[in-house]
């Protein structure tokens, strides 16, 4: 047999094996999703062609709601001396791009480890309020915004996450992200409590997400949205990145929530498949 024929034969076998592995992987993903009790319509209809990272880098200077540092690390081992690197971390649960579990604003709601895995791979709805937010830092997403989205895009999918895109992620790395005034009060957009109530009463939405430091708008006096939404068994995401890259509908959200026993939330790796 000629060398070229041998090479072609090996290539054919390799390609055949790759196809088999791809099929097996696809089947495994589908089986895992089915076992979790949920298969996103977006994933069921067609495989994704793009993955967007909705997570900001976490670092010591990451802006926080209260303005104080909430992420610390100490290097315990270094490569030059020990031939490997290792850091010890100390972090507030609600730092960086992170999840709020029901337990965060309730006496006995689910901890972050108890959120069903089927509620962490869900259709993503993106509601754009950038025009309102540009006009006022205290803008809120309201039931009218939700109804306008529905009129343009159809009903909110079952077990979706509804994300607020205020354009605030563009301010990351600047003082505008916290947007504290002379009195120390912070100003940025969020969900109006009536929007949370509308979603609870009219949809089967499992989570909401904001590109700001809070589900509530910055100067909220009472965390009304947190109390209404989280205490009713839902979860939230805060400080989400790159919503501008996503369509209003059709993406699938994957939340890599930390599985910390008894945790009220935690930094998360959040991805969107389109």
PDB file of C-alpha atoms in Angstrom:
ATOM      1  CA  UNK A   1       0.000   0.000   0.000  1.00  0.00           C
ATOM      2  CA  UNK A   2       1.361   3.495  -0.888  1.00  0.00           C
ATOM      3  CA  UNK A   3       2.218   6.031   1.817  1.00  0.00           C
ATOM      4  CA  UNK A   4      -0.529   8.383   0.571  1.00  0.00           C
ATOM      5  CA  UNK A   5      -3.096   5.600   0.796  1.00  0.00           C
ATOM      6  CA  UNK A   6      -2.048   4.790   4.361  1.00  0.00           C
ATOM      7  CA  UNK A   7      -2.296   8.445   5.353  1.00  0.00           C
ATOM      8  CA  UNK A   8      -5.736   8.775   3.727  1.00  0.00           C
ATOM      9  CA  UNK A   9      -6.921   5.643   5.480  1.00  0.00           C
ATOM     10  CA  UNK A  10      -5.767   6.946   8.871  1.00  0.00           C
ATOM     11  CA  UNK A  11      -7.448  10.312   8.210  1.00  0.00           C
ATOM     12  CA  UNK A  12     -10.718   8.587   7.346  1.00  0.00           C
ATOM     13  CA  UNK A  13     -10.620   6.559  10.555  1.00  0.00           C
ATOM     14  CA  UNK A  14      -9.789   9.628  12.642  1.00  0.00           C
ATOM     15  CA  UNK A  15     -12.606  11.671  11.113  1.00  0.00           C
ATOM     16  CA  UNK A  16     -15.003   8.808  11.648  1.00  0.00           C
ATOM     17  CA  UNK A  17     -13.977   8.555  15.308  1.00  0.00           C
ATOM     18  CA  UNK A  18     -14.323  12.316  15.763  1.00  0.00           C
ATOM     19  CA  UNK A  19     -17.839  12.161  14.387  1.00  0.00           C
ATOM     20  CA  UNK A  20     -18.637   9.348  16.779  1.00  0.00           C
ATOM     21  CA  UNK A  21     -17.240  11.306  19.732  1.00  0.00           C
ATOM     22  CA  UNK A  22     -19.210  14.405  18.729  1.00  0.00           C
ATOM     23  CA  UNK A  23     -22.411  12.410  18.509  1.00  0.00           C
ATOM     24  CA  UNK A  24     -21.711  10.795  21.862  1.00  0.00           C
ATOM     25  CA  UNK A  25     -20.989  14.163  23.444  1.00  0.00           C
ATOM     26  CA  UNK A  26     -24.165  15.641  22.010  1.00  0.00           C
ATOM     27  CA  UNK A  27     -26.142  12.717  23.318  1.00  0.00           C
ATOM     28  CA  UNK A  28     -24.527  13.060  26.740  1.00  0.00           C
ATOM     29  CA  UNK A  29     -25.405  16.744  26.938  1.00  0.00           C
ATOM     30  CA  UNK A  30     -28.985  16.044  25.903  1.00  0.00           C
ATOM     31  CA  UNK A  31     -29.228  13.224  28.415  1.00  0.00           C
ATOM     32  CA  UNK A  32     -27.843  15.407  31.182  1.00  0.00           C
ATOM     33  CA  UNK A  33     -30.301  18.165  30.352  1.00  0.00           C
ATOM     34  CA  UNK A  34     -33.159  15.701  30.222  1.00  0.00           C
ATOM     35  CA  UNK A  35     -32.152  14.237  33.594  1.00  0.00           C
ATOM     36  CA  UNK A  36     -32.082  17.728  35.087  1.00  0.00           C
ATOM     37  CA  UNK A  37     -35.725  18.119  34.126  1.00  0.00           C
ATOM     38  CA  UNK A  38     -35.144  20.859  31.581  1.00  0.00           C
ATOM     39  CA  UNK A  39     -33.891  21.181  28.021  1.00  0.00           C
ATOM     40  CA  UNK A  40     -33.652  24.742  26.784  1.00  0.00           C
ATOM     41  CA  UNK A  41     -35.734  25.274  23.636  1.00  0.00           C
ATOM     42  CA  UNK A  42     -32.774  27.107  22.130  1.00  0.00           C
ATOM     43  CA  UNK A  43     -30.531  24.076  22.643  1.00  0.00           C
ATOM     44  CA  UNK A  44     -33.223  21.646  21.530  1.00  0.00           C
ATOM     45  CA  UNK A  45     -33.887  23.516  18.296  1.00  0.00           C
ATOM     46  CA  UNK A  46     -30.299  23.908  17.100  1.00  0.00           C
ATOM     47  CA  UNK A  47     -26.758  23.740  18.452  1.00  0.00           C
ATOM     48  CA  UNK A  48     -25.290  27.108  19.493  1.00  0.00           C
ATOM     49  CA  UNK A  49     -22.849  28.828  17.168  1.00  0.00           C
ATOM     50  CA  UNK A  50     -21.531  31.406  19.653  1.00  0.00           C
ATOM     51  CA  UNK A  51     -20.661  31.504  23.336  1.00  0.00           C
ATOM     52  CA  UNK A  52     -20.678  34.875  25.117  1.00  0.00           C
ATOM     53  CA  UNK A  53     -19.054  35.401  28.500  1.00  0.00           C
ATOM     54  CA  UNK A  54     -21.353  37.478  30.707  1.00  0.00           C
ATOM     55  CA  UNK A  55     -18.819  37.578  33.555  1.00  0.00           C
ATOM     56  CA  UNK A  56     -16.590  40.469  34.606  1.00  0.00           C
ATOM     57  CA  UNK A  57     -13.066  39.666  35.800  1.00  0.00           C
ATOM     58  CA  UNK A  58     -12.985  39.493  39.595  1.00  0.00           C
ATOM     59  CA  UNK A  59     -10.113  41.379  41.254  1.00  0.00           C
ATOM     60  CA  UNK A  60      -9.255  43.284  44.425  1.00  0.00           C
ATOM     61  CA  UNK A  61     -10.517  46.629  43.128  1.00  0.00           C
ATOM     62  CA  UNK A  62     -13.851  45.326  41.827  1.00  0.00           C
ATOM     63  CA  UNK A  63     -16.558  47.893  42.723  1.00  0.00           C
ATOM     64  CA  UNK A  64     -18.913  46.869  45.509  1.00  0.00           C
ATOM     65  CA  UNK A  65     -22.314  47.987  46.732  1.00  0.00           C
ATOM     66  CA  UNK A  66     -20.957  49.305  50.037  1.00  0.00           C
ATOM     67  CA  UNK A  67     -17.781  50.686  48.504  1.00  0.00           C
ATOM     68  CA  UNK A  68     -15.369  48.554  50.532  1.00  0.00           C
ATOM     69  CA  UNK A  69     -13.020  45.874  49.199  1.00  0.00           C
ATOM     70  CA  UNK A  70     -14.664  42.446  49.241  1.00  0.00           C
ATOM     71  CA  UNK A  71     -12.129  40.245  47.432  1.00  0.00           C
ATOM     72  CA  UNK A  72      -8.722  39.383  48.899  1.00  0.00           C
ATOM     73  CA  UNK A  73      -6.023  36.889  47.951  1.00  0.00           C
ATOM     74  CA  UNK A  74      -2.712  35.833  49.431  1.00  0.00           C
ATOM     75  CA  UNK A  75      -0.164  33.805  47.522  1.00  0.00           C
ATOM     76  CA  UNK A  76       0.798  30.767  49.574  1.00  0.00           C
ATOM     77  CA  UNK A  77       3.014  29.085  47.002  1.00  0.00           C
ATOM     78  CA  UNK A  78       4.856  30.512  43.996  1.00  0.00           C
ATOM     79  CA  UNK A  79       6.389  28.835  40.988  1.00  0.00           C
ATOM     80  CA  UNK A  80       9.903  30.217  41.441  1.00  0.00           C
ATOM     81  CA  UNK A  81      10.233  28.736  44.917  1.00  0.00           C
ATOM     82  CA  UNK A  82       7.781  25.830  44.994  1.00  0.00           C
ATOM     83  CA  UNK A  83       7.306  24.973  41.310  1.00  0.00           C
ATOM     84  CA  UNK A  84       3.585  25.660  41.496  1.00  0.00           C
ATOM     85  CA  UNK A  85       1.296  28.621  42.209  1.00  0.00           C
ATOM     86  CA  UNK A  86      -1.473  28.672  44.795  1.00  0.00           C
ATOM     87  CA  UNK A  87      -3.551  31.527  46.239  1.00  0.00           C
ATOM     88  CA  UNK A  88      -5.719  31.574  49.325  1.00  0.00           C
ATOM     89  CA  UNK A  89      -8.890  33.607  48.728  1.00  0.00           C
ATOM     90  CA  UNK A  90     -11.203  35.561  51.013  1.00  0.00           C
ATOM     91  CA  UNK A  91     -14.314  36.811  49.290  1.00  0.00           C
ATOM     92  CA  UNK A  92     -17.696  38.266  50.165  1.00  0.00           C
ATOM     93  CA  UNK A  93     -20.411  36.091  48.586  1.00  0.00           C
ATOM     94  CA  UNK A  94     -21.876  39.096  46.786  1.00  0.00           C
ATOM     95  CA  UNK A  95     -18.838  40.308  44.887  1.00  0.00           C
ATOM     96  CA  UNK A  96     -18.148  40.512  41.174  1.00  0.00           C
ATOM     97  CA  UNK A  97     -20.564  38.937  38.729  1.00  0.00           C
ATOM     98  CA  UNK A  98     -22.492  36.868  41.234  1.00  0.00           C
ATOM     99  CA  UNK A  99     -25.670  35.035  42.142  1.00  0.00           C
ATOM    100  CA  UNK A 100     -28.216  35.976  44.792  1.00  0.00           C
ATOM    101  CA  UNK A 101     -29.871  32.830  46.150  1.00  0.00           C
ATOM    102  CA  UNK A 102     -33.335  32.923  47.774  1.00  0.00           C
ATOM    103  CA  UNK A 103     -31.653  32.566  51.183  1.00  0.00           C
ATOM    104  CA  UNK A 104     -30.001  35.966  50.710  1.00  0.00           C
ATOM    105  CA  UNK A 105     -33.259  37.805  51.503  1.00  0.00           C
ATOM    106  CA  UNK A 106     -35.329  35.217  53.333  1.00  0.00           C
ATOM    107  CA  UNK A 107     -35.185  33.275  56.579  1.00  0.00           C
ATOM    108  CA  UNK A 108     -35.200  29.773  55.123  1.00  0.00           C
ATOM    109  CA  UNK A 109     -35.097  29.968  51.315  1.00  0.00           C
ATOM    110  CA  UNK A 110     -32.911  27.749  49.177  1.00  0.00           C
ATOM    111  CA  UNK A 111     -29.189  28.224  49.577  1.00  0.00           C
ATOM    112  CA  UNK A 112     -27.111  28.600  46.442  1.00  0.00           C
ATOM    113  CA  UNK A 113     -26.266  24.883  46.636  1.00  0.00           C
ATOM    114  CA  UNK A 114     -29.956  23.961  46.750  1.00  0.00           C
ATOM    115  CA  UNK A 115     -31.039  25.730  43.562  1.00  0.00           C
ATOM    116  CA  UNK A 116     -32.177  22.995  41.144  1.00  0.00           C
ATOM    117  CA  UNK A 117     -29.632  22.481  38.374  1.00  0.00           C
ATOM    118  CA  UNK A 118     -32.484  22.605  35.849  1.00  0.00           C
ATOM    119  CA  UNK A 119     -33.023  26.240  36.843  1.00  0.00           C
ATOM    120  CA  UNK A 120     -29.443  27.167  35.930  1.00  0.00           C
ATOM    121  CA  UNK A 121     -29.635  26.381  32.190  1.00  0.00           C
ATOM    122  CA  UNK A 122     -32.517  28.485  30.919  1.00  0.00           C
ATOM    123  CA  UNK A 123     -33.766  30.690  28.068  1.00  0.00           C
ATOM    124  CA  UNK A 124     -32.484  34.249  28.313  1.00  0.00           C
ATOM    125  CA  UNK A 125     -34.692  37.297  27.765  1.00  0.00           C
ATOM    126  CA  UNK A 126     -32.853  40.629  27.382  1.00  0.00           C
ATOM    127  CA  UNK A 127     -34.893  43.790  27.963  1.00  0.00           C
ATOM    128  CA  UNK A 128     -33.152  46.938  26.746  1.00  0.00           C
ATOM    129  CA  UNK A 129     -33.668  50.061  28.873  1.00  0.00           C
ATOM    130  CA  UNK A 130     -30.472  51.822  27.777  1.00  0.00           C
ATOM    131  CA  UNK A 131     -32.341  54.885  26.547  1.00  0.00           C
ATOM    132  CA  UNK A 132     -34.066  55.361  29.914  1.00  0.00           C
ATOM    133  CA  UNK A 133     -30.827  54.734  31.802  1.00  0.00           C
ATOM    134  CA  UNK A 134     -28.957  57.296  29.703  1.00  0.00           C
ATOM    135  CA  UNK A 135     -31.587  59.868  30.621  1.00  0.00           C
ATOM    136  CA  UNK A 136     -31.609  58.978  34.340  1.00  0.00           C
ATOM    137  CA  UNK A 137     -29.232  56.882  36.403  1.00  0.00           C
ATOM    138  CA  UNK A 138     -32.188  56.071  38.670  1.00  0.00           C
ATOM    139  CA  UNK A 139     -34.173  54.427  35.860  1.00  0.00           C
ATOM    140  CA  UNK A 140     -36.041  51.214  36.607  1.00  0.00           C
ATOM    141  CA  UNK A 141     -37.322  48.349  34.480  1.00  0.00           C
ATOM    142  CA  UNK A 142     -41.103  48.380  34.853  1.00  0.00           C
ATOM    143  CA  UNK A 143     -44.063  46.195  33.805  1.00  0.00           C
ATOM    144  CA  UNK A 144     -44.476  48.511  30.803  1.00  0.00           C
ATOM    145  CA  UNK A 145     -40.984  47.531  29.618  1.00  0.00           C
ATOM    146  CA  UNK A 146     -41.845  43.849  29.993  1.00  0.00           C
ATOM    147  CA  UNK A 147     -45.097  44.265  28.088  1.00  0.00           C
ATOM    148  CA  UNK A 148     -43.304  46.169  25.315  1.00  0.00           C
ATOM    149  CA  UNK A 149     -40.808  43.302  25.039  1.00  0.00           C
ATOM    150  CA  UNK A 150     -43.657  40.778  24.816  1.00  0.00           C
ATOM    151  CA  UNK A 151     -45.414  42.842  22.132  1.00  0.00           C
ATOM    152  CA  UNK A 152     -42.234  42.829  20.044  1.00  0.00           C
ATOM    153  CA  UNK A 153     -40.946  39.310  20.737  1.00  0.00           C
ATOM    154  CA  UNK A 154     -43.790  37.102  21.937  1.00  0.00           C
ATOM    155  CA  UNK A 155     -44.389  35.531  25.330  1.00  0.00           C
ATOM    156  CA  UNK A 156     -41.550  35.080  27.796  1.00  0.00           C
ATOM    157  CA  UNK A 157     -40.363  31.449  27.563  1.00  0.00           C
ATOM    158  CA  UNK A 158     -40.978  28.986  30.364  1.00  0.00           C
ATOM    159  CA  UNK A 159     -38.342  28.989  33.119  1.00  0.00           C
ATOM    160  CA  UNK A 160     -36.500  31.961  31.638  1.00  0.00           C
ATOM    161  CA  UNK A 161     -34.100  34.453  33.119  1.00  0.00           C
ATOM    162  CA  UNK A 162     -35.092  38.054  32.391  1.00  0.00           C
ATOM    163  CA  UNK A 163     -32.065  40.347  32.118  1.00  0.00           C
ATOM    164  CA  UNK A 164     -32.033  44.117  32.408  1.00  0.00           C
ATOM    165  CA  UNK A 165     -29.673  45.734  29.881  1.00  0.00           C
ATOM    166  CA  UNK A 166     -29.151  49.308  31.044  1.00  0.00           C
ATOM    167  CA  UNK A 167     -25.778  49.701  29.328  1.00  0.00           C
ATOM    168  CA  UNK A 168     -24.209  50.083  32.775  1.00  0.00           C
ATOM    169  CA  UNK A 169     -21.547  47.428  32.147  1.00  0.00           C
ATOM    170  CA  UNK A 170     -19.782  49.954  29.907  1.00  0.00           C
ATOM    171  CA  UNK A 171     -18.982  51.964  33.061  1.00  0.00           C
ATOM    172  CA  UNK A 172     -17.043  49.109  34.669  1.00  0.00           C
ATOM    173  CA  UNK A 173     -13.611  50.353  35.698  1.00  0.00           C
ATOM    174  CA  UNK A 174     -14.836  53.912  36.275  1.00  0.00           C
ATOM    175  CA  UNK A 175     -16.431  55.763  39.196  1.00  0.00           C
ATOM    176  CA  UNK A 176     -19.667  55.872  37.185  1.00  0.00           C
ATOM    177  CA  UNK A 177     -20.309  52.187  37.858  1.00  0.00           C
ATOM    178  CA  UNK A 178     -21.086  52.860  41.548  1.00  0.00           C
ATOM    179  CA  UNK A 179     -22.042  56.447  40.723  1.00  0.00           C
ATOM    180  CA  UNK A 180     -21.933  57.797  44.272  1.00  0.00           C
ATOM    181  CA  UNK A 181     -23.068  61.380  44.789  1.00  0.00           C
ATOM    182  CA  UNK A 182     -21.645  63.961  47.210  1.00  0.00           C
ATOM    183  CA  UNK A 183     -23.674  62.424  50.048  1.00  0.00           C
ATOM    184  CA  UNK A 184     -22.409  58.932  49.291  1.00  0.00           C
ATOM    185  CA  UNK A 185     -25.711  57.705  47.816  1.00  0.00           C
ATOM    186  CA  UNK A 186     -25.292  55.471  44.793  1.00  0.00           C
ATOM    187  CA  UNK A 187     -27.246  55.820  41.564  1.00  0.00           C
ATOM    188  CA  UNK A 188     -27.739  53.128  38.928  1.00  0.00           C
ATOM    189  CA  UNK A 189     -30.700  51.349  37.284  1.00  0.00           C
ATOM    190  CA  UNK A 190     -32.502  48.267  38.534  1.00  0.00           C
ATOM    191  CA  UNK A 191     -35.769  46.320  38.539  1.00  0.00           C
ATOM    192  CA  UNK A 192     -38.869  48.059  39.891  1.00  0.00           C
ATOM    193  CA  UNK A 193     -40.599  45.868  42.461  1.00  0.00           C
ATOM    194  CA  UNK A 194     -43.732  45.944  40.290  1.00  0.00           C
ATOM    195  CA  UNK A 195     -41.736  44.349  37.461  1.00  0.00           C
ATOM    196  CA  UNK A 196     -40.744  41.503  39.779  1.00  0.00           C
ATOM    197  CA  UNK A 197     -44.362  41.104  40.839  1.00  0.00           C
ATOM    198  CA  UNK A 198     -45.511  41.114  37.205  1.00  0.00           C
ATOM    199  CA  UNK A 199     -43.070  38.311  36.352  1.00  0.00           C
ATOM    200  CA  UNK A 200     -44.178  36.262  39.352  1.00  0.00           C
ATOM    201  CA  UNK A 201     -47.872  36.666  38.580  1.00  0.00           C
ATOM    202  CA  UNK A 202     -47.811  36.288  34.789  1.00  0.00           C
ATOM    203  CA  UNK A 203     -44.813  34.114  33.877  1.00  0.00           C
ATOM    204  CA  UNK A 204     -42.814  31.126  35.054  1.00  0.00           C
ATOM    205  CA  UNK A 205     -39.558  33.071  35.136  1.00  0.00           C
ATOM    206  CA  UNK A 206     -36.955  31.543  37.481  1.00  0.00           C
ATOM    207  CA  UNK A 207     -34.333  34.297  37.572  1.00  0.00           C
ATOM    208  CA  UNK A 208     -33.628  37.942  36.851  1.00  0.00           C
ATOM    209  CA  UNK A 209     -30.291  39.555  36.032  1.00  0.00           C
ATOM    210  CA  UNK A 210     -28.938  43.086  36.131  1.00  0.00           C
ATOM    211  CA  UNK A 211     -25.831  44.667  34.618  1.00  0.00           C
ATOM    212  CA  UNK A 212     -25.542  46.901  37.708  1.00  0.00           C
ATOM    213  CA  UNK A 213     -24.486  46.238  41.312  1.00  0.00           C
ATOM    214  CA  UNK A 214     -28.014  45.352  42.451  1.00  0.00           C
ATOM    215  CA  UNK A 215     -31.358  43.943  41.383  1.00  0.00           C
ATOM    216  CA  UNK A 216     -32.869  47.074  42.937  1.00  0.00           C
ATOM    217  CA  UNK A 217     -31.986  50.515  41.624  1.00  0.00           C
ATOM    218  CA  UNK A 218     -29.113  52.117  43.518  1.00  0.00           C
ATOM    219  CA  UNK A 219     -31.010  54.519  45.773  1.00  0.00           C
ATOM    220  CA  UNK A 220     -33.676  52.003  46.746  1.00  0.00           C
ATOM    221  CA  UNK A 221     -34.531  52.679  50.400  1.00  0.00           C
ATOM    222  CA  UNK A 222     -35.817  49.194  51.182  1.00  0.00           C
ATOM    223  CA  UNK A 223     -34.504  46.528  48.741  1.00  0.00           C
ATOM    224  CA  UNK A 224     -38.118  45.919  47.756  1.00  0.00           C
ATOM    225  CA  UNK A 225     -37.233  43.925  44.641  1.00  0.00           C
ATOM    226  CA  UNK A 226     -34.797  41.707  46.537  1.00  0.00           C
ATOM    227  CA  UNK A 227     -37.405  40.914  49.182  1.00  0.00           C
ATOM    228  CA  UNK A 228     -40.214  40.293  46.691  1.00  0.00           C
ATOM    229  CA  UNK A 229     -38.185  38.239  44.212  1.00  0.00           C
ATOM    230  CA  UNK A 230     -35.706  36.233  46.286  1.00  0.00           C
ATOM    231  CA  UNK A 231     -38.055  35.483  49.173  1.00  0.00           C
ATOM    232  CA  UNK A 232     -40.500  33.925  46.694  1.00  0.00           C
ATOM    233  CA  UNK A 233     -37.945  31.270  45.758  1.00  0.00           C
ATOM    234  CA  UNK A 234     -36.322  32.879  42.713  1.00  0.00           C
ATOM    235  CA  UNK A 235     -32.663  33.723  42.077  1.00  0.00           C
ATOM    236  CA  UNK A 236     -30.912  36.804  40.759  1.00  0.00           C
ATOM    237  CA  UNK A 237     -27.660  37.733  39.037  1.00  0.00           C
ATOM    238  CA  UNK A 238     -25.873  41.038  39.561  1.00  0.00           C
ATOM    239  CA  UNK A 239     -23.031  42.802  37.715  1.00  0.00           C
ATOM    240  CA  UNK A 240     -23.602  40.839  34.508  1.00  0.00           C
ATOM    241  CA  UNK A 241     -21.413  41.752  31.524  1.00  0.00           C
ATOM    242  CA  UNK A 242     -21.790  41.884  27.732  1.00  0.00           C
ATOM    243  CA  UNK A 243     -25.579  41.902  27.405  1.00  0.00           C
ATOM    244  CA  UNK A 244     -25.114  44.262  24.444  1.00  0.00           C
ATOM    245  CA  UNK A 245     -23.755  41.283  22.479  1.00  0.00           C
ATOM    246  CA  UNK A 246     -26.952  39.266  22.811  1.00  0.00           C
ATOM    247  CA  UNK A 247     -30.305  39.242  20.990  1.00  0.00           C
ATOM    248  CA  UNK A 248     -33.512  40.132  22.798  1.00  0.00           C
ATOM    249  CA  UNK A 249     -34.509  36.455  22.661  1.00  0.00           C
ATOM    250  CA  UNK A 250     -33.093  33.127  21.547  1.00  0.00           C
ATOM    251  CA  UNK A 251     -30.017  32.809  23.779  1.00  0.00           C
ATOM    252  CA  UNK A 252     -29.595  30.140  26.434  1.00  0.00           C
ATOM    253  CA  UNK A 253     -28.111  31.144  29.771  1.00  0.00           C
ATOM    254  CA  UNK A 254     -25.762  28.873  31.719  1.00  0.00           C
ATOM    255  CA  UNK A 255     -25.083  29.912  35.316  1.00  0.00           C
ATOM    256  CA  UNK A 256     -22.025  28.346  36.943  1.00  0.00           C
ATOM    257  CA  UNK A 257     -23.285  28.998  40.471  1.00  0.00           C
ATOM    258  CA  UNK A 258     -20.982  27.994  43.329  1.00  0.00           C
ATOM    259  CA  UNK A 259     -22.214  24.928  45.182  1.00  0.00           C
ATOM    260  CA  UNK A 260     -21.515  26.207  48.686  1.00  0.00           C
ATOM    261  CA  UNK A 261     -23.559  24.520  51.392  1.00  0.00           C
ATOM    262  CA  UNK A 262     -25.673  27.123  53.154  1.00  0.00           C
ATOM    263  CA  UNK A 263     -24.397  29.895  50.869  1.00  0.00           C
ATOM    264  CA  UNK A 264     -26.549  32.948  50.166  1.00  0.00           C
ATOM    265  CA  UNK A 265     -24.905  33.393  46.766  1.00  0.00           C
ATOM    266  CA  UNK A 266     -21.445  33.694  45.330  1.00  0.00           C
ATOM    267  CA  UNK A 267     -19.310  34.753  42.388  1.00  0.00           C
ATOM    268  CA  UNK A 268     -20.443  32.881  39.276  1.00  0.00           C
ATOM    269  CA  UNK A 269     -19.194  32.210  35.755  1.00  0.00           C
ATOM    270  CA  UNK A 270     -22.128  33.134  33.532  1.00  0.00           C
ATOM    271  CA  UNK A 271     -22.280  32.146  29.854  1.00  0.00           C
ATOM    272  CA  UNK A 272     -24.794  32.628  27.056  1.00  0.00           C
ATOM    273  CA  UNK A 273     -25.155  30.311  24.070  1.00  0.00           C
ATOM    274  CA  UNK A 274     -26.600  31.773  20.880  1.00  0.00           C
TER     275      UNK A 274
END
